[in-house]
Coordinates of C-alpha atoms and ligand atoms in Angstrom, one line a residue:
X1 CA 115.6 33.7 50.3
X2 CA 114.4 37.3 50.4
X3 CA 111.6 37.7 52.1
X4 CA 109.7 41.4 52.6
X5 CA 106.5 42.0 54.3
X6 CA 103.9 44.6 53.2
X7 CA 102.0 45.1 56.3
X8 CA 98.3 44.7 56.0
X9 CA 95.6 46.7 56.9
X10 CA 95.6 49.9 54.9
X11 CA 93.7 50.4 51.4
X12 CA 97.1 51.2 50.2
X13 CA 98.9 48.5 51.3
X14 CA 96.4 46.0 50.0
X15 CA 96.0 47.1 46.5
X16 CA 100.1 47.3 46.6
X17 CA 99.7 43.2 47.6
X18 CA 97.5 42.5 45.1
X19 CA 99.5 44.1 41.7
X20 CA 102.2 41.8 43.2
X21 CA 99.8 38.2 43.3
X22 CA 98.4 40.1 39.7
X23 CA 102.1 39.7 38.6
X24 CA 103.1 36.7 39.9
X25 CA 100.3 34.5 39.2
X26 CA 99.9 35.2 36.0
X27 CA 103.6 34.6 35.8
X28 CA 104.0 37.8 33.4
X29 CA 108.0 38.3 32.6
X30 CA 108.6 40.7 29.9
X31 CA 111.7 41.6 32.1
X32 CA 113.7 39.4 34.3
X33 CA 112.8 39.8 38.0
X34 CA 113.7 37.4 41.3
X35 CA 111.8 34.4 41.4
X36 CA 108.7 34.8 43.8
X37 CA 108.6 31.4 46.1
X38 CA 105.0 32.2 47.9
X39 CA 103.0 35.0 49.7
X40 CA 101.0 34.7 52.6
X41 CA 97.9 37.5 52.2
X42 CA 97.2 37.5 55.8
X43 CA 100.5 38.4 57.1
X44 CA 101.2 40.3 53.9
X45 CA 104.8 37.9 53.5
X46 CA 106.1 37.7 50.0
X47 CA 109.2 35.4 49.8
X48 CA 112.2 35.7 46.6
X49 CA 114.7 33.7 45.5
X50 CA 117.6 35.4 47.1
X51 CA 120.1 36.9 44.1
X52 CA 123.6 36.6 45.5
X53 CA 125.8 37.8 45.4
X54 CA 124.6 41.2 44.1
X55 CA 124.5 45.0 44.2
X56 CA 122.2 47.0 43.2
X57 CA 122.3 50.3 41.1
X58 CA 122.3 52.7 44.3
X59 CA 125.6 50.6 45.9
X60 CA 127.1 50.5 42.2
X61 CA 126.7 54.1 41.9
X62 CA 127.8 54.8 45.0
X63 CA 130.9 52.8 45.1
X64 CA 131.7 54.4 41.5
X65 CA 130.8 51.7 39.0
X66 CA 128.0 52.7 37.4
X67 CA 129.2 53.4 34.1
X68 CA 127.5 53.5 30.4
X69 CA 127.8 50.1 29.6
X70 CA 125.3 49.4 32.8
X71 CA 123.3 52.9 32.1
X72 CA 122.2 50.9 28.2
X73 CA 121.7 47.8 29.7
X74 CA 119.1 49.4 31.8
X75 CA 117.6 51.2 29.4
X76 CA 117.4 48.5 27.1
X77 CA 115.4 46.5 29.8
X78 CA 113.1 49.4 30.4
X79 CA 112.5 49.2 26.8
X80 CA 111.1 46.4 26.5
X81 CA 109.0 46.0 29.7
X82 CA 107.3 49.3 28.2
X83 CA 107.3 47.1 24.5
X84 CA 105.5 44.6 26.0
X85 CA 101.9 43.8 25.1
X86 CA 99.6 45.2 27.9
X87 CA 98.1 41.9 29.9
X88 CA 94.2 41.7 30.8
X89 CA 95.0 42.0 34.7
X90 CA 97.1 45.1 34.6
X91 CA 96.2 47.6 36.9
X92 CA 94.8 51.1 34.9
X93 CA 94.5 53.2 38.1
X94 CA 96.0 56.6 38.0
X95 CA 99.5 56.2 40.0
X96 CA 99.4 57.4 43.4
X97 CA 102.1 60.1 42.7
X98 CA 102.2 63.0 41.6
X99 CA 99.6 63.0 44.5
X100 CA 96.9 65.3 42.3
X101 CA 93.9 65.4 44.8
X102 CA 96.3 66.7 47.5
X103 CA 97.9 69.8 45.5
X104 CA 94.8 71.5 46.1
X105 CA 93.8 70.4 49.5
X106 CA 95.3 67.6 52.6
X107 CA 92.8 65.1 53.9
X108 CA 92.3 66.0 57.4
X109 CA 93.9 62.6 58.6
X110 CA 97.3 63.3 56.2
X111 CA 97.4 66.9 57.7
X112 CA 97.2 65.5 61.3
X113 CA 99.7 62.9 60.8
X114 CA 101.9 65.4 58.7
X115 CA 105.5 66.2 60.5
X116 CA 106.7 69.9 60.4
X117 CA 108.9 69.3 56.6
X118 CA 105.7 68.1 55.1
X119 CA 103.5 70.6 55.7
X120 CA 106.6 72.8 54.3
X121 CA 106.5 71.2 51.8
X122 CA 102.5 71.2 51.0
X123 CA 103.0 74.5 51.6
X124 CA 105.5 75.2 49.0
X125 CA 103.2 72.5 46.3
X126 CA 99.9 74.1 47.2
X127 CA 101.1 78.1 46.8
X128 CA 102.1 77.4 43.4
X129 CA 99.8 77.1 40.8
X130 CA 101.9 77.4 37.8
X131 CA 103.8 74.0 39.0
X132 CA 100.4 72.5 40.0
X133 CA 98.9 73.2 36.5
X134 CA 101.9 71.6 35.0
X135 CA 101.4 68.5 36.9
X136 CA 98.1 68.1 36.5
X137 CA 98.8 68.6 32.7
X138 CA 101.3 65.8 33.1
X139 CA 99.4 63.8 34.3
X140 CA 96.4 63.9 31.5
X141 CA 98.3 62.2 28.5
X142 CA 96.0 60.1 26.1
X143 CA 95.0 56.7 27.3
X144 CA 96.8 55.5 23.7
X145 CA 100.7 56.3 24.8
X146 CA 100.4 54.5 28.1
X147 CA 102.2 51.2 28.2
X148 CA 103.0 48.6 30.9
X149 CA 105.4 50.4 33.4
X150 CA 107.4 50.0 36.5
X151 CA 106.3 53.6 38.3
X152 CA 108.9 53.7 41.0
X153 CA 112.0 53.2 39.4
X154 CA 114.8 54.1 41.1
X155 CA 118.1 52.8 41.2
X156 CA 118.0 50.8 43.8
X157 CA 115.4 48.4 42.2
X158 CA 118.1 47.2 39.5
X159 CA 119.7 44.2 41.2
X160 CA 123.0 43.2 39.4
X161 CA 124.1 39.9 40.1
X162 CA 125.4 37.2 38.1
X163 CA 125.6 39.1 35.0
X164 CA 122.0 39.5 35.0
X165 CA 120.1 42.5 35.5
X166 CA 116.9 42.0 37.5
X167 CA 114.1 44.5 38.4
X168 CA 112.8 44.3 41.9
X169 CA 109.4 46.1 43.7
X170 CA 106.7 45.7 41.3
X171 CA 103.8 46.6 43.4
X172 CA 103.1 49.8 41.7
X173 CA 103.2 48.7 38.2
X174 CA 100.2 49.1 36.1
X175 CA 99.4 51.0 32.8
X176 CA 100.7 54.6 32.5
X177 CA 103.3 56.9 30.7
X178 CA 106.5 55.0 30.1
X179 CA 107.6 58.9 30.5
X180 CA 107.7 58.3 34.2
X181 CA 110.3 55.2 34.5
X182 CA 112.7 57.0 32.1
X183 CA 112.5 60.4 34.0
X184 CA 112.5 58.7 37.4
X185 CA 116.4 57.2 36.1
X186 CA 117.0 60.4 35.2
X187 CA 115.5 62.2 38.2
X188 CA 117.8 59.9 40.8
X189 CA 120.9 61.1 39.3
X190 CA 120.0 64.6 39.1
X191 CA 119.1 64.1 42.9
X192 CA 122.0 62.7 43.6
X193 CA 123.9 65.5 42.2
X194 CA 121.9 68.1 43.9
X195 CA 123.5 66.7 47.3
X196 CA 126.8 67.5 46.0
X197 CA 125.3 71.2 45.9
X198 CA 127.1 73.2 49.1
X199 CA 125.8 76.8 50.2
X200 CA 122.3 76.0 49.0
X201 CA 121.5 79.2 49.7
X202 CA 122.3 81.2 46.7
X203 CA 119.0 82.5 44.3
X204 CA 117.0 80.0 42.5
X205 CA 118.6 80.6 39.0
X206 CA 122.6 80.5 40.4
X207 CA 121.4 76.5 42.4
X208 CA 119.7 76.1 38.5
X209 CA 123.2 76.5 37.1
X210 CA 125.1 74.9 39.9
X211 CA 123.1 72.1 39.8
X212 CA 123.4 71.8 35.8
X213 CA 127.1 71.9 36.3
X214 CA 127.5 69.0 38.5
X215 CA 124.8 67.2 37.0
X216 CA 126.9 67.4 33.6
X217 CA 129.5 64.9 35.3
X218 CA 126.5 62.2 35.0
X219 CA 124.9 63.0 32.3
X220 CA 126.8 60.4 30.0
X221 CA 124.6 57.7 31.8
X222 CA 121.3 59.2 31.3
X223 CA 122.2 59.7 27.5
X224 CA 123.7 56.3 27.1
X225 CA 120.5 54.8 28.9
X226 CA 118.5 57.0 26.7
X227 CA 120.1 56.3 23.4
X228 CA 119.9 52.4 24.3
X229 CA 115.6 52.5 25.4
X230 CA 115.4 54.5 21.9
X231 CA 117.4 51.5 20.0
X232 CA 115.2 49.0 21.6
X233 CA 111.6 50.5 21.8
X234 CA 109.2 50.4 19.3
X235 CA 107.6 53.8 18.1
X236 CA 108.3 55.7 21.1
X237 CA 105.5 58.3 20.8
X238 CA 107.2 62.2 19.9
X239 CA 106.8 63.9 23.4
X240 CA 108.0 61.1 25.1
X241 CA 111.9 63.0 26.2
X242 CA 110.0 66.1 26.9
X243 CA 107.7 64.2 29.2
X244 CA 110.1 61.9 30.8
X245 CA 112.7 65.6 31.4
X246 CA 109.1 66.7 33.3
X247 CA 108.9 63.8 35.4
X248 CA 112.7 63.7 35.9
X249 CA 111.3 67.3 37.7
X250 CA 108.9 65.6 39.4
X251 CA 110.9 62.8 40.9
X252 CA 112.9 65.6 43.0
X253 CA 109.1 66.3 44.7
X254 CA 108.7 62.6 45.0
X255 CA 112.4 62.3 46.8
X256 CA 111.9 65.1 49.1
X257 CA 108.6 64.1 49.9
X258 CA 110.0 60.4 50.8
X259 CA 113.0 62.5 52.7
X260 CA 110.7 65.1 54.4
X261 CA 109.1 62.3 56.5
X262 CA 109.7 62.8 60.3
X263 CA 112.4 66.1 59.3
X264 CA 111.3 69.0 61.4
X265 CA 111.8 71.6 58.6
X266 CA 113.1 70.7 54.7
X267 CA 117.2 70.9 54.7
X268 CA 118.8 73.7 52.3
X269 CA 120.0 70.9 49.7
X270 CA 116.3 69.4 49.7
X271 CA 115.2 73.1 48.7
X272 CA 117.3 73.2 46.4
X273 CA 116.3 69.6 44.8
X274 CA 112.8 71.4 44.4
X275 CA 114.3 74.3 42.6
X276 CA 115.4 72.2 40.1
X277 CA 112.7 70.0 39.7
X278 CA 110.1 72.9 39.5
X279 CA 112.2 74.4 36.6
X280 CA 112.0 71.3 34.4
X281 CA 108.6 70.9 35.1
X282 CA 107.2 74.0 34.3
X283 CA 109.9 74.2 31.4
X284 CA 111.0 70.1 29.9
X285 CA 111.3 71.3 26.6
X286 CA 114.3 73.6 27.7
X287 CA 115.8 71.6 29.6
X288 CA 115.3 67.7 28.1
X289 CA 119.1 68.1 26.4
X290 CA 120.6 69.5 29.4
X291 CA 119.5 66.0 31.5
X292 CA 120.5 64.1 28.5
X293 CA 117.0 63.3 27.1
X294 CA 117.9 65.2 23.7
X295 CA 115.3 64.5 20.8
Ligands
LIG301 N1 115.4 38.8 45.5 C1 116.4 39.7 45.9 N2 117.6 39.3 46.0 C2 118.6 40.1 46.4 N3 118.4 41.4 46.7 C3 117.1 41.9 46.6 C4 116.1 41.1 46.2 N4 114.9 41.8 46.2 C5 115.3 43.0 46.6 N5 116.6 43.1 46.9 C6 117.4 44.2 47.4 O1 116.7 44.7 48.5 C7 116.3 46.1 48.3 C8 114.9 46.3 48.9 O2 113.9 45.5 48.2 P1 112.6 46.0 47.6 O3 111.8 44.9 47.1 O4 112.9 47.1 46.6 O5 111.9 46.6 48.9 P2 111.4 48.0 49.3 O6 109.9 48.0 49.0 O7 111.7 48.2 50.7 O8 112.0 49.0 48.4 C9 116.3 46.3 46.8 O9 116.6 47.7 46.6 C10 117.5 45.4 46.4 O10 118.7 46.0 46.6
LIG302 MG1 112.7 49.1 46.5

């Protein structure tokens, strides 16, 4: 079994519980994902059919077998969760993330709680209102394109096992832009090539190119995963590379934010990783081909 507890108590943590009862009680599978066995509300206890023996994209890619053939399969199955007729129950709240309310000001209780990196990093979000415009504008897209969708994909919730592919750590799926599951694959591996980035010091447009450089060693994935969700999906709406190369952008916020927790200051790499994101998402359209979302 895999069992995993959401702790109780917090607004967040309850409406995270209850997408997941959502899910599993109406039994929706438009994708394969681990069997659920039972949840106990009180204690917050969910418990899964244990896949074994497995690996999941993060330990594939890290031991060096992630290759195209995987990337497609993925973005095959993203396809056609984000193909998949809209149920009654799903959950049409805005995502928590980008975290729009926040860009312009902390709660006090977030500020208190905040370590030394974070408020760096507010710091950085808050002074910069070209990027927070962007968001916000990425945010807004028409209620019509929004389709069922994971909203925290990374690679670590693709277990492979079995010759299956199953997606794991649905509690923030509800309606939104399928933009944000494709740029969030896309987003990890430009993260990932961002740590390969040494003597993160140099100017913002020489870590750009540094970045783009390494990044170009992975790229075959995102294209092969891209080309595969386009073969698969239905209509895919005409900004939808431009939006997903945005939230790829985003993503690096979303890691470094995740990362930044209990840091004393942000690490030269993590800078960087911001860089980079702020560059595609004040700029997607310029940038979509050179992450491998090309139109
Ligand atoms: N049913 C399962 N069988 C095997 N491995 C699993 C299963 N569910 C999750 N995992 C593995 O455990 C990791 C953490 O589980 P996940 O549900 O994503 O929790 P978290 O909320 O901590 O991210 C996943 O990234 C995946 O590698
Ligand atoms: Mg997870």
């Amino acid at each position: 079994m895999f069992v995993k507890q959401i702790e109780p108590g917090t607004p967040e943590a309850d409406r995270r519980f209850r997408r997941l009862i959502a899910l599993e009680s109406a039994d929706w599978m438009p994708v394969p994902r681990p069997r659920c066995l039972g949840w106990d509300a009180e204690s917050g206890l969910l418990v899964y059919e244990l896949v074994t023996p497995a690996r999941d994209g993060r330990q594939l890619a890290d031991d060096g077998d992630f290759d195209e053939a995987t990337a497609g399969r993925l973005g095959r199955l993203v396809a056609e969760l984000h193909d998949a007729p809209s149920p009654h129950w799903l959950d049409v709240s805005a995502p928590r993330l980008p975290p729009l309310g926040e860009l312009d000001a902390l709660p006090l209780a977030v500020y208190r709680n905040a370590c030394a990196a974070e408020l760096e990093l507010w710091r950085l979000l808050q002074g910069d209102e070209a990027l927070v415009a962007a968001l916000k504008r990425l945010c807004a897209v028409p209620d019509a394109l929004r389709t069922p969708a994971h909203c925290d994909l990374r690679l670590d919730q693709f277990v492979l096992g079995g010759g299956d592919v199953r997606l794991v750590d649905w509690d923030e799926l509800r309606l939104a832009d399928p933009a944000r599951d494709i740029g969030a694959f896309a987003g990890e591996w430009l993260y990932r090539s961002t740590w390969d980035i040494a003597g993160a010091d140099a100017d913002h447009e020489a870590v750009v190119a540094r970045g783009a450089a390494r990044f170009a060693e992975v790229r075959p994935l995102v294209r092969s995963f891209w080309r595969a969700y386009r073969e698969v999906r239905r209509e895919p709406d005409d900004g939808l590379g431009r939006r997903a190369a945005a939230f790829a952008g985003w993503h690096q916020f979303d890691r470094v934010l995740a990362a930044a927790e209990g840091q004393s200051r942000l690490r030269p790499v993590e800078r960087a990783a911001l860089g980079i994101g702020r560059a595609l998402v004040l700029d997607p359209g310029r940038f979509a081909d050179t992450v491998g979302l090309t139109a």
